[in-house]
Amino acid sequence: MTSTDSILRGYLSDNAAGASPQILDAVVAASAGPAAPYGNDPLTAQMRAKMAAAFECELDVFAVGTGSAANGIGLAALTRPWGSILAHRDAHIQNDEAGAPEFFTDGSKIVLLGGEHSKIDPDELRAAVKVGLGDVHSVQASVLSITQVTETGSVYTIDELRVLTGIAREAGLRIHMDGARFANALVALDVSPAEMTWKLGVDMLSFGATKNGALTADAIVSFDPTLATELSFRHKRGGQLTSKMRFQAAQLDAYLTDDLWFDNARQANAMAARLRAGIADVAGVTVTSEPGSNILFALFSDELTAALFERGFGFYANRWESGVVRIVVSFAHQAADIDAFVAAIRELA
């Protein structure tokens, strides 16, 4: 997506997009003059206040450089090494983090659950929370990790989340949410951050911003004040307490200002819907993912994929199954970009 071509042809991921101008401006402004290091500066305090206002509650915020760090450090504060983390088999913490959760938790086991469209099946969760309960020979179910938006682009409804968190709470589990695309889910459901997190019993959120307009900033958001001290030390020990924290704080502060995070997510979701509608009736093309977010999974012929690659369009193909492609739309895509992609698909299919 760094091409000088006026049409954006990159759909590998939303983190392939650049940064929002407002966030770039905030980083430049943060560089003017000295500031106290390690998050002891006024801008970081301002960002934390904005985060608390956005979630309508007192909370603790720890800026990190990656979503994997947010997941690993957050999960480590929620479980002991003999505990297990219950997650969908498609979850990012299972398939895309090179064992980072196990590393940060000193070996906590990830127990995989099924369910259509990458959503955890409630019946499987009900069974899993009871496995090995109290048995010293077995890991103990400790954390439920929910990915919202899921890895295949589906979005849990509030009712679906309420069922899962209710099962987890009744079994005494802590609840973690991987929100790499948290804003996309919020605007898809038209709900508040509070309604999707602590009001449902979520203890910890991996708050994603990089995929939605930031440069190098995500965050751990904890709704449990008793975890603050442990998270502080794990944050430092995990190499995420940066000396010039104000530059990450500047990104998150700008992200939360004037609803930038919502505006960016709405744009990405809307452009994905435009793409979905544009290819829905193309012979030989089948969209397989649920609507709602900025991710589409579809079935393309090898010939179509090769021809689109030849035209300069970029997306993942055949990584999951033969013929399966993943297309991720970002906030940077405009209607002209989508229309050019649709026209190419319709011409070449």
mmCIF file of C-alpha atoms in Angstrom:
data_model
loop_
_atom_site.group_PDB
_atom_site.id
_atom_site.type_symbol
_atom_site.label_atom_id
_atom_site.label_comp_id
_atom_site.label_asym_id
_atom_site.label_seq_id
_atom_site.Cartn_x
_atom_site.Cartn_y
_atom_site.Cartn_z
ATOM 1 C CA MET A 1 0.000 0.000 0.000
ATOM 2 C CA THR A 2 3.035 2.249 -0.316
ATOM 3 C CA SER A 3 2.711 2.332 -4.100
ATOM 4 C CA THR A 4 2.443 5.682 -5.830
ATOM 5 C CA ASP A 5 -0.533 4.249 -7.706
ATOM 6 C CA SER A 6 -3.569 6.397 -6.929
ATOM 7 C CA ILE A 7 -5.596 3.227 -6.358
ATOM 8 C CA LEU A 8 -4.826 1.296 -3.173
ATOM 9 C CA ARG A 9 -4.434 -2.339 -4.169
ATOM 10 C CA GLY A 10 -3.259 -3.824 -0.870
ATOM 11 C CA TYR A 11 -5.620 -6.020 1.158
ATOM 12 C CA LEU A 12 -3.167 -8.233 3.043
ATOM 13 C CA SER A 13 -4.130 -6.700 6.382
ATOM 14 C CA ASP A 14 -5.392 -3.471 7.871
ATOM 15 C CA ASN A 15 -1.965 -3.013 9.452
ATOM 16 C CA ALA A 16 -0.598 -2.521 5.933
ATOM 17 C CA ALA A 17 -2.267 0.898 5.873
ATOM 18 C CA GLY A 18 -0.418 4.003 6.961
ATOM 19 C CA ALA A 19 -1.291 6.118 9.979
ATOM 20 C CA SER A 20 -4.051 8.680 10.338
ATOM 21 C CA PRO A 21 -2.817 12.259 9.837
ATOM 22 C CA GLN A 22 -4.164 13.237 13.251
ATOM 23 C CA ILE A 23 -1.993 10.588 14.869
ATOM 24 C CA LEU A 24 1.094 11.628 12.922
ATOM 25 C CA ASP A 25 0.498 15.242 13.956
ATOM 26 C CA ALA A 26 0.178 14.179 17.594
ATOM 27 C CA VAL A 27 3.495 12.339 17.499
ATOM 28 C CA VAL A 28 5.226 15.386 16.032
ATOM 29 C CA ALA A 29 3.670 17.630 18.673
ATOM 30 C CA ALA A 30 4.804 15.269 21.441
ATOM 31 C CA SER A 31 8.382 15.715 20.290
ATOM 32 C CA ALA A 32 8.423 19.436 21.083
ATOM 33 C CA GLY A 33 10.471 19.908 24.239
ATOM 34 C CA PRO A 34 11.377 17.507 27.049
ATOM 35 C CA ALA A 35 8.988 15.289 29.000
ATOM 36 C CA ALA A 36 9.304 12.960 31.964
ATOM 37 C CA PRO A 37 10.112 9.389 30.854
ATOM 38 C CA TYR A 38 8.368 6.056 31.433
ATOM 39 C CA GLY A 39 4.829 7.388 31.272
ATOM 40 C CA ASN A 40 5.191 10.021 33.967
ATOM 41 C CA ASP A 41 4.397 12.841 31.555
ATOM 42 C CA PRO A 42 1.192 14.931 31.290
ATOM 43 C CA LEU A 43 0.265 13.521 27.884
ATOM 44 C CA THR A 44 0.187 9.953 29.197
ATOM 45 C CA ALA A 45 -1.975 11.092 32.108
ATOM 46 C CA GLN A 46 -4.298 12.809 29.642
ATOM 47 C CA MET A 47 -4.541 9.654 27.538
ATOM 48 C CA ARG A 48 -5.414 7.568 30.582
ATOM 49 C CA ALA A 49 -8.161 10.000 31.504
ATOM 50 C CA LYS A 50 -9.586 9.835 27.987
ATOM 51 C CA MET A 51 -9.526 6.049 28.092
ATOM 52 C CA ALA A 52 -11.418 6.061 31.404
ATOM 53 C CA ALA A 53 -13.971 8.470 29.952
ATOM 54 C CA ALA A 54 -14.411 6.316 26.844
ATOM 55 C CA PHE A 55 -15.094 3.226 28.975
ATOM 56 C CA GLU A 56 -17.110 5.108 31.610
ATOM 57 C CA CYS A 57 -15.137 3.653 34.515
ATOM 58 C CA GLU A 58 -11.905 3.729 36.449
ATOM 59 C CA LEU A 59 -9.307 1.525 34.776
ATOM 60 C CA ASP A 60 -5.598 0.926 34.309
ATOM 61 C CA VAL A 61 -3.915 1.422 30.935
ATOM 62 C CA PHE A 62 -0.525 0.123 29.823
ATOM 63 C CA ALA A 63 0.627 1.129 26.360
ATOM 64 C CA VAL A 64 2.453 -1.566 24.391
ATOM 65 C CA GLY A 65 4.024 -1.830 20.980
ATOM 66 C CA THR A 66 2.150 -4.889 19.722
ATOM 67 C CA GLY A 67 -1.093 -6.757 20.196
ATOM 68 C CA SER A 68 0.869 -9.918 20.969
ATOM 69 C CA ALA A 69 2.504 -8.151 23.920
ATOM 70 C CA ALA A 70 -0.905 -6.968 25.103
ATOM 71 C CA ASN A 71 -2.293 -10.492 24.917
ATOM 72 C CA GLY A 72 0.671 -12.206 26.531
ATOM 73 C CA ILE A 73 1.178 -9.776 29.406
ATOM 74 C CA GLY A 74 -2.537 -9.434 30.057
ATOM 75 C CA LEU A 75 -3.131 -13.177 30.114
ATOM 76 C CA ALA A 76 -0.140 -13.684 32.413
ATOM 77 C CA ALA A 77 -1.805 -11.480 35.019
ATOM 78 C CA LEU A 78 -5.002 -13.531 34.826
ATOM 79 C CA THR A 79 -3.701 -17.074 35.225
ATOM 80 C CA ARG A 80 -1.025 -19.153 36.892
ATOM 81 C CA PRO A 81 1.216 -21.571 34.937
ATOM 82 C CA TRP A 82 -0.970 -24.545 35.872
ATOM 83 C CA GLY A 83 -4.057 -22.751 34.641
ATOM 84 C CA SER A 84 -5.469 -23.027 31.149
ATOM 85 C CA ILE A 85 -6.756 -20.443 28.706
ATOM 86 C CA LEU A 86 -9.908 -21.422 26.840
ATOM 87 C CA ALA A 87 -10.039 -19.983 23.335
ATOM 88 C CA HIS A 88 -11.386 -20.718 19.875
ATOM 89 C CA ARG A 89 -9.144 -22.876 17.708
ATOM 90 C CA ASP A 90 -8.855 -19.966 15.226
ATOM 91 C CA ALA A 91 -7.721 -17.501 17.906
ATOM 92 C CA HIS A 92 -4.720 -15.287 17.248
ATOM 93 C CA ILE A 93 -3.160 -16.319 20.569
ATOM 94 C CA GLN A 94 -3.111 -19.910 19.306
ATOM 95 C CA ASN A 95 -2.092 -19.552 15.676
ATOM 96 C CA ASP A 96 -0.230 -16.284 15.194
ATOM 97 C CA GLU A 97 1.866 -15.442 18.242
ATOM 98 C CA ALA A 98 4.651 -18.053 18.172
ATOM 99 C CA GLY A 99 3.856 -19.271 21.674
ATOM 100 C CA ALA A 100 4.006 -15.784 23.235
ATOM 101 C CA PRO A 101 1.061 -16.394 25.599
ATOM 102 C CA GLU A 102 2.704 -19.569 26.877
ATOM 103 C CA PHE A 103 5.993 -17.666 27.242
ATOM 104 C CA PHE A 104 4.526 -14.775 29.213
ATOM 105 C CA THR A 105 2.375 -17.048 31.412
ATOM 106 C CA ASP A 106 5.283 -19.442 32.120
ATOM 107 C CA GLY A 107 3.522 -22.269 30.345
ATOM 108 C CA SER A 108 -0.212 -21.886 30.810
ATOM 109 C CA LYS A 109 -1.917 -24.231 28.352
ATOM 110 C CA ILE A 110 -4.279 -22.973 25.661
ATOM 111 C CA VAL A 111 -7.290 -25.285 25.391
ATOM 112 C CA LEU A 112 -8.997 -25.033 22.023
ATOM 113 C CA LEU A 113 -12.749 -24.888 21.466
ATOM 114 C CA GLY A 114 -14.822 -25.071 18.315
ATOM 115 C CA GLY A 115 -17.731 -23.112 16.934
ATOM 116 C CA GLU A 116 -18.888 -21.796 13.569
ATOM 117 C CA HIS A 117 -17.455 -18.584 12.119
ATOM 118 C CA SER A 118 -14.641 -18.622 14.715
ATOM 119 C CA LYS A 119 -17.102 -18.005 17.565
ATOM 120 C CA ILE A 120 -16.823 -20.202 20.647
ATOM 121 C CA ASP A 121 -19.671 -22.681 20.951
ATOM 122 C CA PRO A 122 -21.364 -22.226 24.359
ATOM 123 C CA ASP A 123 -21.903 -25.960 24.849
ATOM 124 C CA GLU A 124 -18.211 -26.641 24.260
ATOM 125 C CA LEU A 125 -17.345 -23.952 26.784
ATOM 126 C CA ARG A 126 -19.737 -25.422 29.369
ATOM 127 C CA ALA A 127 -18.001 -28.771 29.018
ATOM 128 C CA ALA A 128 -14.473 -27.344 28.999
ATOM 129 C CA VAL A 129 -14.779 -25.425 32.275
ATOM 130 C CA LYS A 130 -15.454 -28.718 34.078
ATOM 131 C CA VAL A 131 -12.601 -30.788 32.638
ATOM 132 C CA GLY A 132 -10.107 -31.828 35.306
ATOM 133 C CA LEU A 133 -11.663 -29.525 37.877
ATOM 134 C CA GLY A 134 -9.723 -29.900 41.118
ATOM 135 C CA ASP A 135 -7.552 -32.707 39.710
ATOM 136 C CA VAL A 136 -3.884 -32.060 40.458
ATOM 137 C CA HIS A 137 -2.972 -34.054 37.343
ATOM 138 C CA SER A 138 -4.824 -31.623 35.071
ATOM 139 C CA VAL A 139 -4.466 -27.954 34.157
ATOM 140 C CA GLN A 140 -7.242 -25.890 35.687
ATOM 141 C CA ALA A 141 -9.496 -23.803 33.476
ATOM 142 C CA SER A 142 -8.631 -20.232 34.475
ATOM 143 C CA VAL A 143 -9.305 -17.749 31.661
ATOM 144 C CA LEU A 144 -11.757 -17.402 28.814
ATOM 145 C CA SER A 145 -10.194 -15.490 25.906
ATOM 146 C CA ILE A 146 -12.643 -14.051 23.375
ATOM 147 C CA THR A 147 -11.514 -12.517 20.079
ATOM 148 C CA GLN A 148 -13.679 -9.571 19.003
ATOM 149 C CA VAL A 149 -13.654 -9.141 15.922
ATOM 150 C CA THR A 150 -12.843 -12.823 15.318
ATOM 151 C CA GLU A 151 -10.048 -14.012 13.076
ATOM 152 C CA THR A 152 -12.500 -14.721 10.259
ATOM 153 C CA GLY A 153 -14.227 -11.356 10.516
ATOM 154 C CA SER A 154 -17.350 -12.369 12.400
ATOM 155 C CA VAL A 155 -18.601 -10.238 15.279
ATOM 156 C CA TYR A 156 -20.010 -11.628 18.510
ATOM 157 C CA THR A 157 -23.331 -10.000 19.372
ATOM 158 C CA ILE A 158 -23.786 -8.675 22.897
ATOM 159 C CA ASP A 159 -26.170 -11.546 23.624
ATOM 160 C CA GLU A 160 -23.584 -14.072 22.418
ATOM 161 C CA LEU A 161 -20.953 -12.466 24.594
ATOM 162 C CA ARG A 162 -23.300 -12.417 27.577
ATOM 163 C CA VAL A 163 -23.853 -16.163 27.298
ATOM 164 C CA LEU A 164 -20.126 -16.918 27.131
ATOM 165 C CA THR A 165 -19.118 -14.548 29.910
ATOM 166 C CA GLY A 166 -21.945 -15.883 32.065
ATOM 167 C CA ILE A 167 -20.662 -19.436 31.698
ATOM 168 C CA ALA A 168 -17.129 -18.314 32.493
ATOM 169 C CA ARG A 169 -18.151 -16.272 35.525
ATOM 170 C CA GLU A 170 -20.259 -19.074 36.953
ATOM 171 C CA ALA A 171 -17.228 -21.382 36.677
ATOM 172 C CA GLY A 172 -14.929 -18.841 38.349
ATOM 173 C CA LEU A 173 -12.896 -17.994 35.238
ATOM 174 C CA ARG A 174 -11.374 -14.615 34.466
ATOM 175 C CA ILE A 175 -12.265 -13.077 31.093
ATOM 176 C CA HIS A 176 -9.861 -11.660 28.514
ATOM 177 C CA MET A 177 -10.861 -10.015 25.245
ATOM 178 C CA ASP A 178 -8.484 -9.813 22.296
ATOM 179 C CA GLY A 179 -9.643 -6.566 20.742
ATOM 180 C CA ALA A 180 -7.158 -6.091 17.921
ATOM 181 C CA ARG A 181 -10.139 -4.824 15.898
ATOM 182 C CA PHE A 182 -12.185 -3.690 18.889
ATOM 183 C CA ALA A 183 -13.394 -0.465 17.258
ATOM 184 C CA ASN A 184 -14.640 -2.350 14.191
ATOM 185 C CA ALA A 185 -16.803 -4.487 16.461
ATOM 186 C CA LEU A 186 -18.144 -1.479 18.366
ATOM 187 C CA VAL A 187 -19.324 0.336 15.268
ATOM 188 C CA ALA A 188 -20.679 -2.866 13.719
ATOM 189 C CA LEU A 189 -22.939 -3.393 16.741
ATOM 190 C CA ASP A 190 -23.448 0.295 17.580
ATOM 191 C CA VAL A 191 -22.678 -0.272 21.262
ATOM 192 C CA SER A 192 -20.456 1.515 23.751
ATOM 193 C CA PRO A 193 -17.026 0.301 24.887
ATOM 194 C CA ALA A 194 -18.471 -0.260 28.361
ATOM 195 C CA GLU A 195 -21.309 -2.417 27.036
ATOM 196 C CA MET A 196 -18.857 -4.727 25.278
ATOM 197 C CA THR A 197 -16.394 -5.085 28.132
ATOM 198 C CA TRP A 198 -16.688 -4.560 31.881
ATOM 199 C CA LYS A 199 -20.496 -4.496 31.892
ATOM 200 C CA LEU A 200 -20.297 -8.083 30.623
ATOM 201 C CA GLY A 201 -17.657 -9.033 33.176
ATOM 202 C CA VAL A 202 -14.552 -8.658 30.993
ATOM 203 C CA ASP A 203 -11.479 -8.258 33.219
ATOM 204 C CA MET A 204 -8.864 -7.420 30.620
ATOM 205 C CA LEU A 205 -8.901 -5.995 27.102
ATOM 206 C CA SER A 206 -6.146 -6.020 24.527
ATOM 207 C CA PHE A 207 -7.030 -2.662 23.022
ATOM 208 C CA GLY A 208 -6.042 -2.507 19.363
ATOM 209 C CA ALA A 209 -5.189 0.749 17.618
ATOM 210 C CA THR A 210 -2.416 -0.137 15.174
ATOM 211 C CA LYS A 211 -4.788 -1.849 12.746
ATOM 212 C CA ASN A 212 -7.084 1.169 12.789
ATOM 213 C CA GLY A 213 -4.833 4.178 12.222
ATOM 214 C CA ALA A 214 -2.089 4.188 14.852
ATOM 215 C CA LEU A 215 1.629 3.723 14.181
ATOM 216 C CA THR A 216 3.006 1.479 16.908
ATOM 217 C CA ALA A 217 0.548 1.651 19.770
ATOM 218 C CA ASP A 218 -1.835 -0.818 21.325
ATOM 219 C CA ALA A 219 -2.730 -1.103 25.008
ATOM 220 C CA ILE A 220 -3.605 -3.379 27.875
ATOM 221 C CA VAL A 221 -6.768 -2.103 29.533
ATOM 222 C CA SER A 222 -7.543 -3.633 32.915
ATOM 223 C CA PHE A 223 -10.893 -3.212 34.621
ATOM 224 C CA ASP A 224 -9.707 -4.932 37.819
ATOM 225 C CA PRO A 225 -7.752 -2.553 40.084
ATOM 226 C CA THR A 226 -6.263 -5.457 42.052
ATOM 227 C CA LEU A 227 -4.155 -6.356 39.005
ATOM 228 C CA ALA A 228 -2.488 -2.950 38.654
ATOM 229 C CA THR A 229 0.710 -3.714 40.569
ATOM 230 C CA GLU A 230 1.297 -7.073 38.903
ATOM 231 C CA LEU A 231 0.621 -5.592 35.475
ATOM 232 C CA SER A 232 3.065 -2.762 36.173
ATOM 233 C CA PHE A 233 5.883 -5.201 36.844
ATOM 234 C CA ARG A 234 4.935 -7.524 33.988
ATOM 235 C CA HIS A 235 4.740 -4.513 31.668
ATOM 236 C CA LYS A 236 8.302 -3.572 32.598
ATOM 237 C CA ARG A 237 9.612 -7.148 32.623
ATOM 238 C CA GLY A 238 8.052 -7.734 29.217
ATOM 239 C CA GLY A 239 10.078 -4.889 27.712
ATOM 240 C CA GLN A 240 7.034 -2.703 27.070
ATOM 241 C CA LEU A 241 7.673 0.158 29.514
ATOM 242 C CA THR A 242 9.281 2.414 26.938
ATOM 243 C CA SER A 243 11.353 5.348 28.109
ATOM 244 C CA LYS A 244 9.652 7.722 25.671
ATOM 245 C CA MET A 245 6.184 6.484 26.496
ATOM 246 C CA ARG A 246 4.735 9.852 25.498
ATOM 247 C CA PHE A 247 4.994 8.906 21.831
ATOM 248 C CA GLN A 248 2.734 5.881 22.311
ATOM 249 C CA ALA A 249 0.477 7.928 24.571
ATOM 250 C CA ALA A 250 0.258 10.605 21.882
ATOM 251 C CA GLN A 251 -0.990 8.035 19.385
ATOM 252 C CA LEU A 252 -3.606 6.621 21.736
ATOM 253 C CA ASP A 253 -4.675 10.086 22.844
ATOM 254 C CA ALA A 254 -5.212 11.220 19.250
ATOM 255 C CA TYR A 255 -6.936 7.921 18.460
ATOM 256 C CA LEU A 256 -9.516 8.622 21.181
ATOM 257 C CA THR A 257 -9.964 12.306 20.280
ATOM 258 C CA ASP A 258 -13.025 13.472 18.327
ATOM 259 C CA ASP A 259 -14.092 9.861 17.703
ATOM 260 C CA LEU A 260 -11.217 9.179 15.300
ATOM 261 C CA TRP A 261 -11.190 5.492 16.241
ATOM 262 C CA PHE A 262 -14.896 5.175 15.453
ATOM 263 C CA ASP A 263 -14.632 7.126 12.208
ATOM 264 C CA ASN A 264 -11.754 4.974 10.967
ATOM 265 C CA ALA A 265 -13.534 1.751 11.875
ATOM 266 C CA ARG A 266 -16.768 2.876 10.201
ATOM 267 C CA GLN A 267 -14.843 3.625 7.018
ATOM 268 C CA ALA A 268 -13.158 0.219 6.993
ATOM 269 C CA ASN A 269 -16.392 -1.630 7.716
ATOM 270 C CA ALA A 270 -18.325 0.361 5.116
ATOM 271 C CA MET A 271 -15.745 -0.277 2.413
ATOM 272 C CA ALA A 272 -15.752 -3.998 3.233
ATOM 273 C CA ALA A 273 -19.539 -4.011 2.888
ATOM 274 C CA ARG A 274 -19.177 -2.243 -0.462
ATOM 275 C CA LEU A 275 -16.755 -4.902 -1.621
ATOM 276 C CA ARG A 276 -18.999 -7.714 -0.405
ATOM 277 C CA ALA A 277 -21.975 -6.271 -2.260
ATOM 278 C CA GLY A 278 -19.934 -5.743 -5.405
ATOM 279 C CA ILE A 279 -18.808 -9.359 -5.736
ATOM 280 C CA ALA A 280 -21.836 -11.132 -4.245
ATOM 281 C CA ASP A 281 -23.251 -12.111 -7.648
ATOM 282 C CA VAL A 282 -19.988 -12.915 -9.433
ATOM 283 C CA ALA A 283 -20.041 -16.417 -10.877
ATOM 284 C CA GLY A 284 -17.324 -18.589 -9.399
ATOM 285 C CA VAL A 285 -16.811 -16.339 -6.367
ATOM 286 C CA THR A 286 -18.289 -17.254 -2.991
ATOM 287 C CA VAL A 287 -17.990 -15.060 0.092
ATOM 288 C CA THR A 288 -17.848 -17.422 3.065
ATOM 289 C CA SER A 289 -17.450 -15.099 6.054
ATOM 290 C CA GLU A 290 -20.210 -13.402 7.999
ATOM 291 C CA PRO A 291 -20.828 -9.710 7.248
ATOM 292 C CA GLY A 292 -20.191 -7.061 9.857
ATOM 293 C CA SER A 293 -16.520 -6.159 10.034
ATOM 294 C CA ASN A 294 -13.675 -5.273 7.675
ATOM 295 C CA ILE A 295 -12.540 -8.835 6.888
ATOM 296 C CA LEU A 296 -13.817 -11.019 4.064
ATOM 297 C CA PHE A 297 -13.029 -14.654 3.411
ATOM 298 C CA ALA A 298 -13.992 -15.967 -0.008
ATOM 299 C CA LEU A 299 -13.415 -18.773 -2.476
ATOM 300 C CA PHE A 300 -11.524 -17.731 -5.624
ATOM 301 C CA SER A 301 -10.292 -19.940 -8.410
ATOM 302 C CA ASP A 302 -6.520 -20.191 -8.738
ATOM 303 C CA GLU A 303 -6.815 -18.500 -12.114
ATOM 304 C CA LEU A 304 -8.679 -15.520 -10.671
ATOM 305 C CA THR A 305 -6.212 -15.150 -7.805
ATOM 306 C CA ALA A 306 -3.231 -15.289 -10.162
ATOM 307 C CA ALA A 307 -4.801 -12.735 -12.516
ATOM 308 C CA LEU A 308 -5.520 -10.340 -9.634
ATOM 309 C CA PHE A 309 -1.959 -10.713 -8.366
ATOM 310 C CA GLU A 310 -0.789 -9.911 -11.891
ATOM 311 C CA ARG A 311 -2.821 -6.690 -11.726
ATOM 312 C CA GLY A 312 -1.023 -5.735 -8.521
ATOM 313 C CA PHE A 313 -3.746 -6.548 -5.998
ATOM 314 C CA GLY A 314 -2.460 -8.060 -2.774
ATOM 315 C CA PHE A 315 -4.275 -10.431 -0.404
ATOM 316 C CA TYR A 316 -3.627 -13.770 1.264
ATOM 317 C CA ALA A 317 -4.545 -16.872 -0.719
ATOM 318 C CA ASN A 318 -4.389 -20.615 -0.030
ATOM 319 C CA ARG A 319 -3.038 -20.009 3.468
ATOM 320 C CA TRP A 320 -5.998 -21.617 5.202
ATOM 321 C CA GLU A 321 -7.371 -24.013 2.599
ATOM 322 C CA SER A 322 -7.001 -24.384 -1.122
ATOM 323 C CA GLY A 323 -8.946 -21.652 -2.900
ATOM 324 C CA VAL A 324 -9.621 -19.652 0.257
ATOM 325 C CA VAL A 325 -8.605 -15.992 0.159
ATOM 326 C CA ARG A 326 -8.635 -13.385 2.912
ATOM 327 C CA ILE A 327 -9.277 -9.751 2.062
ATOM 328 C CA VAL A 328 -8.860 -7.125 4.790
ATOM 329 C CA VAL A 329 -10.104 -3.598 4.155
ATOM 330 C CA SER A 330 -8.571 -0.682 6.063
ATOM 331 C CA PHE A 331 -9.656 2.817 7.033
ATOM 332 C CA ALA A 332 -7.423 4.118 4.237
ATOM 333 C CA HIS A 333 -9.474 2.487 1.470
ATOM 334 C CA GLN A 334 -11.900 4.723 -0.358
ATOM 335 C CA ALA A 335 -14.840 3.961 -2.627
ATOM 336 C CA ALA A 336 -12.682 4.357 -5.747
ATOM 337 C CA ASP A 337 -10.256 1.732 -4.460
ATOM 338 C CA ILE A 338 -13.023 -0.746 -3.760
ATOM 339 C CA ASP A 339 -14.746 -0.108 -7.068
ATOM 340 C CA ALA A 340 -11.495 -0.725 -8.959
ATOM 341 C CA PHE A 341 -11.010 -4.010 -7.101
ATOM 342 C CA VAL A 342 -14.597 -5.076 -7.753
ATOM 343 C CA ALA A 343 -14.273 -4.210 -11.428
ATOM 344 C CA ALA A 344 -11.124 -6.300 -11.727
ATOM 345 C CA ILE A 345 -12.746 -9.276 -9.995
ATOM 346 C CA ARG A 346 -15.820 -9.065 -12.211
ATOM 347 C CA GLU A 347 -13.688 -8.772 -15.339
ATOM 348 C CA LEU A 348 -11.302 -11.612 -14.514
ATOM 349 C CA ALA A 349 -13.618 -14.125 -12.832
#
